[in-house]
Short mmCIF file of C-alpha atoms and ligand atoms in Angstrom, two decimals:
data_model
loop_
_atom_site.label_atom_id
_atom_site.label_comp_id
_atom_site.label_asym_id
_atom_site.label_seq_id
_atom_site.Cartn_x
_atom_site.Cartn_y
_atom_site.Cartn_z
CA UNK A 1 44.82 -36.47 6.41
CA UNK A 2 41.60 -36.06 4.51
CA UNK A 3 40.50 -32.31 3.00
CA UNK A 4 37.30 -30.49 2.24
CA UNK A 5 36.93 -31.20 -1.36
CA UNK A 6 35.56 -28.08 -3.83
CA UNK A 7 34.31 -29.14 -7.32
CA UNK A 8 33.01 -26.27 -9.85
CA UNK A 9 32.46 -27.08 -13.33
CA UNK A 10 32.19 -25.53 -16.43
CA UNK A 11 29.84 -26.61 -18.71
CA UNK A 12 29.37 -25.97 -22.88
CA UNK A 13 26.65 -26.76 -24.89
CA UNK A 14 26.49 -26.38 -28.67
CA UNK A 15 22.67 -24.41 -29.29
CA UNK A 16 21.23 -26.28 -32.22
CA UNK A 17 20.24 -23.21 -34.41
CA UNK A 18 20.32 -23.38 -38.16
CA UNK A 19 23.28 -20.87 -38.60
CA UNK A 20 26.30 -19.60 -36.73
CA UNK A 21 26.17 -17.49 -34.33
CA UNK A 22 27.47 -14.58 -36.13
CA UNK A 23 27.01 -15.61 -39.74
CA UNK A 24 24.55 -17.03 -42.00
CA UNK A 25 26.63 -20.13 -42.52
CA UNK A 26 25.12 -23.33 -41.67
CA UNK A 27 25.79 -25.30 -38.61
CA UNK A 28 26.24 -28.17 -39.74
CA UNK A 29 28.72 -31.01 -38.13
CA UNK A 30 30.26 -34.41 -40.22
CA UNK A 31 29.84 -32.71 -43.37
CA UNK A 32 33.37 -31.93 -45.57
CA UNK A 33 35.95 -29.81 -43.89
CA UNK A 34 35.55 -26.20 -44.63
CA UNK A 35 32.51 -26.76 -46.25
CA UNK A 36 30.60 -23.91 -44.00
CA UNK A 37 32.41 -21.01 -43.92
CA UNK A 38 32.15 -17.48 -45.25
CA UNK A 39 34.25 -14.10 -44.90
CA UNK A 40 32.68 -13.41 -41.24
CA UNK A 41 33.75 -16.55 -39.49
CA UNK A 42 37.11 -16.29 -41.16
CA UNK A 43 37.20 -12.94 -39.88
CA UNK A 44 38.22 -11.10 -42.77
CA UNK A 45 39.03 -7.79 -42.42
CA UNK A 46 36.03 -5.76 -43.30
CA UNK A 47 33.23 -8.46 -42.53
CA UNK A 48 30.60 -7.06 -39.61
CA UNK A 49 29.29 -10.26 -37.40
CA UNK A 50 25.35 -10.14 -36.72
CA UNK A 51 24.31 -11.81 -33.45
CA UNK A 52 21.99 -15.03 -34.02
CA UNK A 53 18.45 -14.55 -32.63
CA UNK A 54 17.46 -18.00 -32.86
CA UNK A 55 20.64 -18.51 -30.71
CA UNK A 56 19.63 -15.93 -28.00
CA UNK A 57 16.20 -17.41 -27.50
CA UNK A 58 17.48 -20.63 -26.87
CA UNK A 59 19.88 -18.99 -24.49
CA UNK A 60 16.96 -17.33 -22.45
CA UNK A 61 15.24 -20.69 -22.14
CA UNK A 62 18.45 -22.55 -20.76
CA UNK A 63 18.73 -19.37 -18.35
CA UNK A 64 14.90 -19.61 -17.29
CA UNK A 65 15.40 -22.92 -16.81
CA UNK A 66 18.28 -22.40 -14.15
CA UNK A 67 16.25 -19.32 -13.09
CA UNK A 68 19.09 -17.21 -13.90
CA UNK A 69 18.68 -13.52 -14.23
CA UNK A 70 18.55 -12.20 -17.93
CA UNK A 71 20.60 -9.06 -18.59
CA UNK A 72 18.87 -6.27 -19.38
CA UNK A 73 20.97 -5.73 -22.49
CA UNK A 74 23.33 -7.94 -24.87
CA UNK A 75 27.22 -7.06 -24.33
CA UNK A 76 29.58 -8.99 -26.63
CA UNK A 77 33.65 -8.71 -25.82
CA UNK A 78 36.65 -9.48 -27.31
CA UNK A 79 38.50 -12.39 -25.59
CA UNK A 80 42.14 -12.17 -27.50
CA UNK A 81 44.62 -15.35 -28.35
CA UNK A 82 46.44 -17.04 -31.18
CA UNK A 83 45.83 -20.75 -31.88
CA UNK A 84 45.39 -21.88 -35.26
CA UNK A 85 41.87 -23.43 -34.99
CA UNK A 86 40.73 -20.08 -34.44
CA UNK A 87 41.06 -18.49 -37.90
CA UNK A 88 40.19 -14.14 -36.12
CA UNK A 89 42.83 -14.81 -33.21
CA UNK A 90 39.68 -13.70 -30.88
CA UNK A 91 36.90 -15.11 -29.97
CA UNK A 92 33.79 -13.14 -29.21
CA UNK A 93 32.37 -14.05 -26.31
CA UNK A 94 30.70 -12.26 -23.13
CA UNK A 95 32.97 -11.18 -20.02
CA UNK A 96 31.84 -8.07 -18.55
CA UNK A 97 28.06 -8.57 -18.62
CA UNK A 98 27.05 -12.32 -19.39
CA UNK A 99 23.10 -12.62 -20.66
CA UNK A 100 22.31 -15.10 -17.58
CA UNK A 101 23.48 -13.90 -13.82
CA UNK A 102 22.85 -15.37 -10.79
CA UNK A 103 20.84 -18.73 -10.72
CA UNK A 104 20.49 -22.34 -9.22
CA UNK A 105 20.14 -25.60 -10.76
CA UNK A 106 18.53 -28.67 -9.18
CA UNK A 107 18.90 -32.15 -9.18
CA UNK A 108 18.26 -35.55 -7.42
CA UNK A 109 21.44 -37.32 -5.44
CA UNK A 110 21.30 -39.60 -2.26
CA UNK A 111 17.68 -39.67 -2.23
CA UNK A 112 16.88 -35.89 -1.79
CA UNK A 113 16.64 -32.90 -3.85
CA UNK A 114 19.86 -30.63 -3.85
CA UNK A 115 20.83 -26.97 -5.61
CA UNK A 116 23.83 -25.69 -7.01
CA UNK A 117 24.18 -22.23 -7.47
CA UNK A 118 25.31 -21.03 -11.26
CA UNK A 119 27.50 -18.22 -11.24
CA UNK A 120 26.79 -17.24 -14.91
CA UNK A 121 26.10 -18.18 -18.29
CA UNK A 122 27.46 -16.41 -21.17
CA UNK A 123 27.40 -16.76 -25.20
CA UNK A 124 30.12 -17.23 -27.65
CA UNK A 125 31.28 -18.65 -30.35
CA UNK A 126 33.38 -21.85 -30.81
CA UNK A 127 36.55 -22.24 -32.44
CA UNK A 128 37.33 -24.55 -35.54
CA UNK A 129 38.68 -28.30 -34.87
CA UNK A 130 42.62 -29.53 -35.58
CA UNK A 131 42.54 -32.91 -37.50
CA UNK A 132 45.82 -34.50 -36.47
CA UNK A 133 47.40 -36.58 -39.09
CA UNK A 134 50.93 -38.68 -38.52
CA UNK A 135 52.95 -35.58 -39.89
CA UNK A 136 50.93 -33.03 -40.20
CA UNK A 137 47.80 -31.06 -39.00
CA UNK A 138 44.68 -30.09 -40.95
CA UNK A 139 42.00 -27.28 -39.25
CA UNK A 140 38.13 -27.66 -40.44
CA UNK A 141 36.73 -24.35 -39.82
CA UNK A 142 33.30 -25.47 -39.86
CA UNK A 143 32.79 -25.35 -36.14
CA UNK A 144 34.54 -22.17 -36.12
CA UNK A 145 31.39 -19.43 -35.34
CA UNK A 146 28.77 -22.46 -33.73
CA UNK A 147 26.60 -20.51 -31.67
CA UNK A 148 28.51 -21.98 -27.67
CA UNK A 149 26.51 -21.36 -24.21
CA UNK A 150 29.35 -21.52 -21.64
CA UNK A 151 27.23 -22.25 -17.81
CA UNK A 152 29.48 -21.73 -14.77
CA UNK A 153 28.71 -23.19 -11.42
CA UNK A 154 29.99 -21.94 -7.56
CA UNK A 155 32.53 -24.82 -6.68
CA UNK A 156 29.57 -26.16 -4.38
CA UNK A 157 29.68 -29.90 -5.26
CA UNK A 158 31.56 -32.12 -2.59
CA UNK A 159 32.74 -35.41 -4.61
CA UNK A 160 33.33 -36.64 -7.54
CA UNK A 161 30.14 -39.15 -7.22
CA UNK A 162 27.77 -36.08 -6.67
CA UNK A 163 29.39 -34.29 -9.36
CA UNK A 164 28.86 -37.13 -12.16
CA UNK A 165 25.02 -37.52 -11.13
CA UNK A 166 24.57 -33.91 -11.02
CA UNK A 167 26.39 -33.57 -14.47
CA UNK A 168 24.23 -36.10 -15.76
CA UNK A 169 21.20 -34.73 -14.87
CA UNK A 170 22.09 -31.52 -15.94
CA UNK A 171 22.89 -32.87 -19.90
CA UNK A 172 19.14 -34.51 -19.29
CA UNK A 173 18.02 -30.87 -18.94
CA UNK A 174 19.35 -30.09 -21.81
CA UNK A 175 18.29 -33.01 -23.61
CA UNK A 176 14.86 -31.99 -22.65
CA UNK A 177 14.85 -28.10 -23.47
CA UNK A 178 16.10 -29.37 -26.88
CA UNK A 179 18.30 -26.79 -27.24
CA UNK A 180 20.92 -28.81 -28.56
CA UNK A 181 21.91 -32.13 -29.73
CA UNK A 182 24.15 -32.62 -26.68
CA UNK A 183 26.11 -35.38 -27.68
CA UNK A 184 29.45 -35.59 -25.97
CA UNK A 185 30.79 -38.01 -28.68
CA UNK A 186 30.34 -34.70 -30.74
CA UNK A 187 31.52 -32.63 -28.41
CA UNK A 188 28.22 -30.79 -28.42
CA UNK A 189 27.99 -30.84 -24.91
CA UNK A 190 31.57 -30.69 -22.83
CA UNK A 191 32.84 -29.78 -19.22
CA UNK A 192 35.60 -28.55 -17.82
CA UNK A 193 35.67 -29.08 -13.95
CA UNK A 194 37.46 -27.25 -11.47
CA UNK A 195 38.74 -28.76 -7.89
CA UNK A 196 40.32 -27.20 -5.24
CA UNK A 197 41.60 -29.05 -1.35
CA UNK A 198 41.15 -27.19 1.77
CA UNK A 199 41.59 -27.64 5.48
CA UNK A 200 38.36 -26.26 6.08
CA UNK A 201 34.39 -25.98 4.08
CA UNK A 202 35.33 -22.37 4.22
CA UNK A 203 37.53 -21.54 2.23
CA UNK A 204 39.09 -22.64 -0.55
CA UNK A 205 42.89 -24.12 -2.11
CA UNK A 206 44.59 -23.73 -5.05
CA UNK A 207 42.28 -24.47 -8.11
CA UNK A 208 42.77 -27.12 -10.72
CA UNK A 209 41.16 -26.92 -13.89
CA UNK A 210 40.59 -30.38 -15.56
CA UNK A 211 39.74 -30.05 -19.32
CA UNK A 212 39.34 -32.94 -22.04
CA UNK A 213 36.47 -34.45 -20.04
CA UNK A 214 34.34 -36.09 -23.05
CA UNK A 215 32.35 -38.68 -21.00
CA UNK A 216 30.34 -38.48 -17.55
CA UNK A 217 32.44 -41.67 -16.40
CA UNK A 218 35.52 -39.63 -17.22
CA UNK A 219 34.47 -36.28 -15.16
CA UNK A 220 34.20 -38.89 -12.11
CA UNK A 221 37.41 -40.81 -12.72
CA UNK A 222 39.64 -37.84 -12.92
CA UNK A 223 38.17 -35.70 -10.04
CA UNK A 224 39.04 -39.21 -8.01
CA UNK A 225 42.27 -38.93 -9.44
CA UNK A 226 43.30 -34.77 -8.74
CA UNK A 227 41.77 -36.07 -5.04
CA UNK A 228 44.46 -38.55 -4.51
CA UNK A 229 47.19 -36.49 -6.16
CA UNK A 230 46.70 -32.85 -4.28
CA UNK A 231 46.34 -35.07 -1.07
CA UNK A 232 49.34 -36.85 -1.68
CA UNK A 233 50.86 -33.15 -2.19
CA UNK A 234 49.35 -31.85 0.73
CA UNK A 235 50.51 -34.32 2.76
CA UNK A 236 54.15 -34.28 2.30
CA UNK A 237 53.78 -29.99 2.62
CA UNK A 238 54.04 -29.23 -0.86
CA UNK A 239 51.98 -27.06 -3.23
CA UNK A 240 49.72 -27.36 -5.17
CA UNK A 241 50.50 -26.05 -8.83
CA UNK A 242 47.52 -23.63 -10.06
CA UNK A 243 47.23 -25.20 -13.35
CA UNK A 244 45.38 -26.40 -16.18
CA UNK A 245 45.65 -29.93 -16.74
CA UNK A 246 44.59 -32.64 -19.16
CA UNK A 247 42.88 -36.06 -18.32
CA UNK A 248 44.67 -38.81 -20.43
CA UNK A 249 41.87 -41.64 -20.99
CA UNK A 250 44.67 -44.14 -21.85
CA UNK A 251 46.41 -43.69 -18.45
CA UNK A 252 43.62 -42.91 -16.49
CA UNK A 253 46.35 -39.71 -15.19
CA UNK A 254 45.61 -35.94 -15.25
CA UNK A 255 48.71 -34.66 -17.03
CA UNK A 256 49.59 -30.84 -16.68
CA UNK A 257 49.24 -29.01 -19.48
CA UNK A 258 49.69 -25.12 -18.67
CA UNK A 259 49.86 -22.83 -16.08
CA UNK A 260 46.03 -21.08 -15.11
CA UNK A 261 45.84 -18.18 -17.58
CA UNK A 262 45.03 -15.21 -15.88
CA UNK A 263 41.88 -13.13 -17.14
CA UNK A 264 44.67 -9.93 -18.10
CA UNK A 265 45.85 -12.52 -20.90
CA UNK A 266 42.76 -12.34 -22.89
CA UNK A 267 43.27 -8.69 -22.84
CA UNK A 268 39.21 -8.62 -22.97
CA UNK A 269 37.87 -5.68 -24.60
CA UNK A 270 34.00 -4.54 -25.95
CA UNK A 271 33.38 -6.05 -29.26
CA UNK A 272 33.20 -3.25 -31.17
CA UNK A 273 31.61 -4.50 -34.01
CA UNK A 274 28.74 -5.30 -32.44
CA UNK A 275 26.69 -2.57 -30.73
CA UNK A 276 25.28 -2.87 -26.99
CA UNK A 277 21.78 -3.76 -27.70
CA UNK A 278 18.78 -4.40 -25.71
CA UNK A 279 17.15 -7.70 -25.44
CA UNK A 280 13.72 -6.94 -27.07
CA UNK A 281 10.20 -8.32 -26.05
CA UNK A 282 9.47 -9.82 -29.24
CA UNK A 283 13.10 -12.25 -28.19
CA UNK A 284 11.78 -12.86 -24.43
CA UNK A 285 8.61 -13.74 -26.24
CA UNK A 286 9.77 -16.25 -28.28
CA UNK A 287 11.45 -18.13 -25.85
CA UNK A 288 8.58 -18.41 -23.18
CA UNK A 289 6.34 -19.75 -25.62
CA UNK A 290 8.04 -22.75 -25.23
CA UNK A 291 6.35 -24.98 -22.40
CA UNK A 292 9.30 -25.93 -20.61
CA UNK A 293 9.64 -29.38 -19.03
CA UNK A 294 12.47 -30.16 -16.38
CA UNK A 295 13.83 -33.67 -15.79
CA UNK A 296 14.37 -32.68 -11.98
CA UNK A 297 10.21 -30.98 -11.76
CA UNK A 298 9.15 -34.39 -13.04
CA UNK A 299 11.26 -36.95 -11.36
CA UNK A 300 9.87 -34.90 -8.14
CA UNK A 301 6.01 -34.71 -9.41
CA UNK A 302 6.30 -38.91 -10.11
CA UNK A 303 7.77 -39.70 -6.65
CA UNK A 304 5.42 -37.12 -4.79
CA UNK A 305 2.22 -37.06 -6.43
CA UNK A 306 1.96 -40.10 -8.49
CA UNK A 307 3.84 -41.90 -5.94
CA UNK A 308 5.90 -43.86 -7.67
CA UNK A 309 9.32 -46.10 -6.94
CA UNK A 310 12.29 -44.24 -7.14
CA UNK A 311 13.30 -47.05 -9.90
CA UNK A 312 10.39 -46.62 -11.81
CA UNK A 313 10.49 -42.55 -11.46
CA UNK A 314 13.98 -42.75 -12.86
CA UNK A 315 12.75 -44.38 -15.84
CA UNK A 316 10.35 -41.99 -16.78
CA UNK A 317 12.60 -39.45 -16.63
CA UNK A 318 15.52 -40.84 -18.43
CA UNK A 319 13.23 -42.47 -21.11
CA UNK A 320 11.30 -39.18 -21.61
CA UNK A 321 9.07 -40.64 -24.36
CA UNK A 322 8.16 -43.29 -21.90
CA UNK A 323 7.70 -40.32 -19.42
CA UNK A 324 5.75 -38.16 -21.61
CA UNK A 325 3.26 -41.68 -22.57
CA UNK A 326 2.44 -42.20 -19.04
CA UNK A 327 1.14 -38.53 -18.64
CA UNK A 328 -0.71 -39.03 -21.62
CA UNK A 329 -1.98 -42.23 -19.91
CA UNK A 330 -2.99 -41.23 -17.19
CA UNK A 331 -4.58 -38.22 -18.24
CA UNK A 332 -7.34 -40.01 -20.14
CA UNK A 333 -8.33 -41.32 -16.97
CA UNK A 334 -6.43 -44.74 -16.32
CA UNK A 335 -4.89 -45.54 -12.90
CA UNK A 336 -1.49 -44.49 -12.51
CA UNK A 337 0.09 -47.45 -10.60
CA UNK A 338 -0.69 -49.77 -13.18
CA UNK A 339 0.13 -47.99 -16.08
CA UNK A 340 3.79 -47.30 -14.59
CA UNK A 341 3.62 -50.67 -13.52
CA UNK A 342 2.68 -51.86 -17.51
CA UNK A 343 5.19 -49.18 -18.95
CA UNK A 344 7.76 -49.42 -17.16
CA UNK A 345 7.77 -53.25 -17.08
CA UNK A 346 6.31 -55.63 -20.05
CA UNK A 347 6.30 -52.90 -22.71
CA UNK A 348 9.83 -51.61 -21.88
CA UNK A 349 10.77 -54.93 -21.19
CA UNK A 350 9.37 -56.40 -24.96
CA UNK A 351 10.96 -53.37 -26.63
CA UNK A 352 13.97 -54.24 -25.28
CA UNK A 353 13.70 -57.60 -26.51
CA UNK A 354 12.99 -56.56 -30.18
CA UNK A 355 15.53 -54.17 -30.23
CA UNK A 356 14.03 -51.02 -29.87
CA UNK A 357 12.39 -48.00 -28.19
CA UNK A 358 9.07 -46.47 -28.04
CA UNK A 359 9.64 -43.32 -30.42
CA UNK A 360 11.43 -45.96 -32.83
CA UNK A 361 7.64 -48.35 -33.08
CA UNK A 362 4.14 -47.48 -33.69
CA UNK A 363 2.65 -48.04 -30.54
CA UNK A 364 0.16 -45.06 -30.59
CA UNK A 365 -1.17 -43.76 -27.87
CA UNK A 366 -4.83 -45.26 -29.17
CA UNK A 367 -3.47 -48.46 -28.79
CA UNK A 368 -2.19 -48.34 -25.39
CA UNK A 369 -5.17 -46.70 -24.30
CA UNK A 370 -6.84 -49.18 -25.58
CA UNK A 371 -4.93 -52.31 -24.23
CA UNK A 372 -5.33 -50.37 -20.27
CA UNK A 373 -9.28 -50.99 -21.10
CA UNK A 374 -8.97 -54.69 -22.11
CA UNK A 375 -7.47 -55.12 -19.06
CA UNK A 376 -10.04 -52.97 -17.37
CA UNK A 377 -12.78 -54.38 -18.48
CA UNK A 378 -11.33 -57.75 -17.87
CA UNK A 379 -11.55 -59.12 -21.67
CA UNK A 380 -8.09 -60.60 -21.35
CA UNK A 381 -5.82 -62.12 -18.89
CA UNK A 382 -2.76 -61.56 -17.10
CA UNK A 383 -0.73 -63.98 -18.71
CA UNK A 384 -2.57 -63.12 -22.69
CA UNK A 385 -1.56 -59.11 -21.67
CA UNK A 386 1.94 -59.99 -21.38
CA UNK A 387 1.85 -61.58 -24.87
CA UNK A 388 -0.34 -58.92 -25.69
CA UNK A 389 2.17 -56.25 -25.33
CA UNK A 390 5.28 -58.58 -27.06
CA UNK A 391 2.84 -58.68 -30.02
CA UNK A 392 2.18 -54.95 -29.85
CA UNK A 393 6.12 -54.85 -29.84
CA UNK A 394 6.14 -56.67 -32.58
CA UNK A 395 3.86 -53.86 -34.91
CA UNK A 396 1.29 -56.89 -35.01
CA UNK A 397 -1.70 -54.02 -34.78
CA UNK A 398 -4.24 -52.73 -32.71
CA UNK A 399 -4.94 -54.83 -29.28
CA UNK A 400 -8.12 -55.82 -30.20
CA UNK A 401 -7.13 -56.73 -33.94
CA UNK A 402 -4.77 -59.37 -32.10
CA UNK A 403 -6.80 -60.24 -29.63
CA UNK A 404 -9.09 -61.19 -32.52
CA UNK A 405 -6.54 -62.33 -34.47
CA UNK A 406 -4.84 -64.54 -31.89
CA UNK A 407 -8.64 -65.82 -30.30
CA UNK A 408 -7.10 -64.35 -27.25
CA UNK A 409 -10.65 -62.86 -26.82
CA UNK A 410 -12.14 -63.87 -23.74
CA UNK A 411 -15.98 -65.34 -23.45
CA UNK A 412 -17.98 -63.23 -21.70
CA UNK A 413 -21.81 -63.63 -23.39
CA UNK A 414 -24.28 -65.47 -20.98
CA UNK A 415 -25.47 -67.78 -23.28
CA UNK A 416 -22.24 -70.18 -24.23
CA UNK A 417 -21.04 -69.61 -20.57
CA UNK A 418 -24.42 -70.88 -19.59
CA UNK A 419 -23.81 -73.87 -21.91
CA UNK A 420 -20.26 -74.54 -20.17
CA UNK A 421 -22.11 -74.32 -17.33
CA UNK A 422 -24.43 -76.97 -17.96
CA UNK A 423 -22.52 -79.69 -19.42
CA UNK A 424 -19.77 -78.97 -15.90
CA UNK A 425 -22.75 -79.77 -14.00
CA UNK A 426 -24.22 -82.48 -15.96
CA UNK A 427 -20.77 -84.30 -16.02
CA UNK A 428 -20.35 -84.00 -12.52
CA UNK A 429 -23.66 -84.63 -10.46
CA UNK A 430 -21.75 -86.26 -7.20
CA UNK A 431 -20.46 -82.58 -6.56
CA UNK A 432 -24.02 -81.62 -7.13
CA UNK A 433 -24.95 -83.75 -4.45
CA UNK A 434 -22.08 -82.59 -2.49
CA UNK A 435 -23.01 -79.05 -2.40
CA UNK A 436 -26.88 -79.73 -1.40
CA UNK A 437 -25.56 -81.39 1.27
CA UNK A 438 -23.58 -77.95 2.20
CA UNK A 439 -20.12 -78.25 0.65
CA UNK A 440 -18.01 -75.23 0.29
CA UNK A 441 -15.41 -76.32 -1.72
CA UNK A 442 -18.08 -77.73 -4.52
CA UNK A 443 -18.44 -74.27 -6.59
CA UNK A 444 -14.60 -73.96 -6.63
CA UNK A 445 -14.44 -77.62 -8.27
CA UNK A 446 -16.80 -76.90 -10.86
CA UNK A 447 -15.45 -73.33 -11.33
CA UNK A 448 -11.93 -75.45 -12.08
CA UNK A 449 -13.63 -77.57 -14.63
CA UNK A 450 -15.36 -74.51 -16.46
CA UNK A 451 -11.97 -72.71 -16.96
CA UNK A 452 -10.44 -75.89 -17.97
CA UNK A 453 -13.69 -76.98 -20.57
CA UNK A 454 -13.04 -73.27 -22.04
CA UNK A 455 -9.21 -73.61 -22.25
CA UNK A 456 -9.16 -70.32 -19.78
CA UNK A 457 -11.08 -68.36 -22.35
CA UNK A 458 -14.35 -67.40 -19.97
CA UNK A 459 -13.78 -64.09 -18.18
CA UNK A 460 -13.78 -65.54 -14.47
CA UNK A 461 -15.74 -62.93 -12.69
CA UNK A 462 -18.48 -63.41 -15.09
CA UNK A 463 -18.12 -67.26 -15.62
CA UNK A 464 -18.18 -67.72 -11.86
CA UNK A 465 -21.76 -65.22 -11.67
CA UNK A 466 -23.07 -67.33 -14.74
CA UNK A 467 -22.29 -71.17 -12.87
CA UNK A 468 -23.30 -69.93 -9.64
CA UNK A 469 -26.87 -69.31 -11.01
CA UNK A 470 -26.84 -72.62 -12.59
CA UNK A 471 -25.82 -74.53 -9.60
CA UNK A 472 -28.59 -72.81 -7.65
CA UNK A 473 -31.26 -73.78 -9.73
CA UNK A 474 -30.03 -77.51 -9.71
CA UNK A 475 -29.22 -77.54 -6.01
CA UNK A 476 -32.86 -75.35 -5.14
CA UNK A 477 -35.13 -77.04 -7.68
CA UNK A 478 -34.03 -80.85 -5.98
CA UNK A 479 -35.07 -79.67 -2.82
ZN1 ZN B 1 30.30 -17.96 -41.77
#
């Protein structure tokens, strides 16, 4: 028997700030262990913690982004447990009133636009890191106080597949608010997901959390996993355990790790070091000055407006600096289609080749500009724009310096066309004769022999105008 799957997730993300969130320590990652701590994050008795402003404006732009509503005021509680990477035995976080309510976020699966609805988002503070040697453990606080936005979602997603893309897309959001460095390996950005089986959409089963999810791969793979298991369980009329549970990358097995802690076992109470406070103006201000770009706004303006592949839309947005060029692009006035088609194909392509991206060379924006017009204005061709762009890659210079360089230039003045011209037609007077006496095919011959005589260099528009004239004159003074 198959069940109505329920997938909620819980997603954290490390806010790249300077300092802690309650201390003027630095946040700082890699550095020595214990290198970044003071008397606040250690929670001495007597220390007062300070909330972070840098940290709260970064928090109101993830929450405008997900259109969540901001609380009026900022609440701080007490969420209470021992574990030894947690040097206060609380952590202060937000339970009663979180700083973002009710919201949605958006993304792209299965070839149309779909919502999720966020339940909340609050702000904490992380807890230090365990070092595990063979026989015994080490704790680095220096983690201990990072400023930590914790973003729950409804359990609205309906398989694992959905859930990876829409996890995916979501760390792209934040990868584009730059709000943090987001890196997984890190453990800047993590997720927690929740799944629940049910006989029916309506309601839901007994919920599973799944922590120890440090890859978007992994997220998919276990949520595959709990599917099998629960059904197996539901199956054969058995329970399932409301638990927390642990994916083991080497099995590729959630393992159960404790039973669901109940929120009376935080024994959550106000902060009371930190007064209730409202969120002032000058904070909101700060953190809509910020023009703020979302993967999901531009993968939908690229398909709709600029009408664009799907493939090619993709790129833009996962390669934001490629992205962000082709606005640029086509903004000065060049056509879209083959700008995307240029960008997303030969220059990404070449790039790849040597190695590299396009924030990592110094292909300016002049220059790219500036290769669009040679092609424009016809000065090179098709096959010389391909090498164009590999020499480009290649930090050879400007276009036209290599075109220059390279005598890649093409011919376009009248007068050594019209010399081309000439000898073509001198060499070949039995096609002369052949088009007085009304042959089509004559020009095209001659037109051949040009191209060849100039080794392809005469721009063929204008070399065709130039021998055209010339052939007239022959063909009308004879007559
Ligand atoms: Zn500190």
């Amino acid at each position: 028997m198959s069940y109505c799957v329920h997938i909620g997730l819980e997603i954290h993300v490390h806010l790249n700030t300077n300092t802690k969130m309650f201390c003027g320590c630095r946040a700082q990652f890699g550095e020595e262990a214990n290198a970044y701590i003071c008397p606040v994050c250690m929670g001495l008795p007597g220390t007062l913690p300070v909330p972070n402003k840098e940290a709260i404006v970064k928090a109101i732009q993830i929450i405008d982004s997900l259109q969540c509503k901001l609380a009026e005021t900022l609440v701080f509680d007490r969420k209470n447990y021992f574990y030894p990477d947690m040097p206060k035995n609380y952590q202060i976080s937000q339970y009663r009133q979180p700083v973002g309510g009710e919201g949605k976020f958006s993304y792209y699966y299965a070839g149309e636009l779909r919502h999720i609805a966020i339940r909340e988002l609050h702000l904490e503070e992380d807890a230090g890191k365990l070092v595990h040697a063979e026989s015994e453990s080490y704790v680095d606080y220096n983690r201990a106080g990072y400023p930590l936005v914790e973003i729950v979602t409804q359990p609205e997603l309906r398989s694992p597949e959905e859930t990876e893309a829409m996890i995916r897309q979501f760390h792209k959001t934040i990868q584009y608010l730059d709000v943090s460095d987001a890196t997984m390996e890190e453990g800047s950005f993590r997720c927690d997901a929740n799944i629940s089986l049910s006989k029916d959409a309506k309601t839901l089963g007994a919920k599973v959390e799944i922590k120890n999810l440090n890859s978007f791969h992994f997220v998919k793979k276990a949520l595959l996993f709990e599917i099998e298991r629960q059904t197996e369980l539901l199956n054969e009329g058995m329970p399932v355990k409301l638990e927390t549970r642990l994916w083991n990358a080497n099995k590729d097995i959630t393992e159960g790790m404790r039973s669901k802690e109940e929120v009376h076992d935080y024994r959550y109470f106000q902060e009371p070091d930190i007064p209730e406070v409202s969120i002032s103006q000058d904070v909101i201000k700060a953190a809509k000055e910020k023009k703020l770009v979302l993967p999901v706004s531009r993968l939908v303006d690229l398909l709709e407006q600029y009408r664009l592949s799907e493939q090619v839309a993709m790129i833009f947005v996962d390669e934001k600096e490629f992205g962000d060029m082709f606005y640029r692009l086509c903004e000065s006035g060049l056509e879209a289609q083959a700008v995307a088609q240029w960008l997303a194909g030969d220059l990404r392509g070449s790039l790849s080749v040597v190695g590299s991206t396009l924030g990592d060379v110094p292909i300016r924006f002049e220059d790219l500009k500036e290769f669009f017009e040679l092609l424009q204005e016809e000065l090179i061709s098709g096959r010389k724009a391909k090498q164009l762009i590999h020499a480009m890659t290649e930090g050879k210079g400007s276009p036209r310096n290599i075109l220059k360089a390279e005598g890649w230039t093409l011919i376009t003045d009248e007068v050594s066309i019209k010399t081309m011209a000439e000898e073509v037609c001198d060499t070949n007077p039995t096609i002369i004769e052949q088009i007085k006496s009304g042959s089509a095919k004559g020009v095209d011959f001659l037109m051949g022999a040009l191209m060849r005589l100039s080794k392809g260099q005469i721009q063929p528009q204008r070399g065709k105008e130039i021998l055209q004239r010339v052939v007239d004159e022959r063909t009308e003074n004879s007559r």
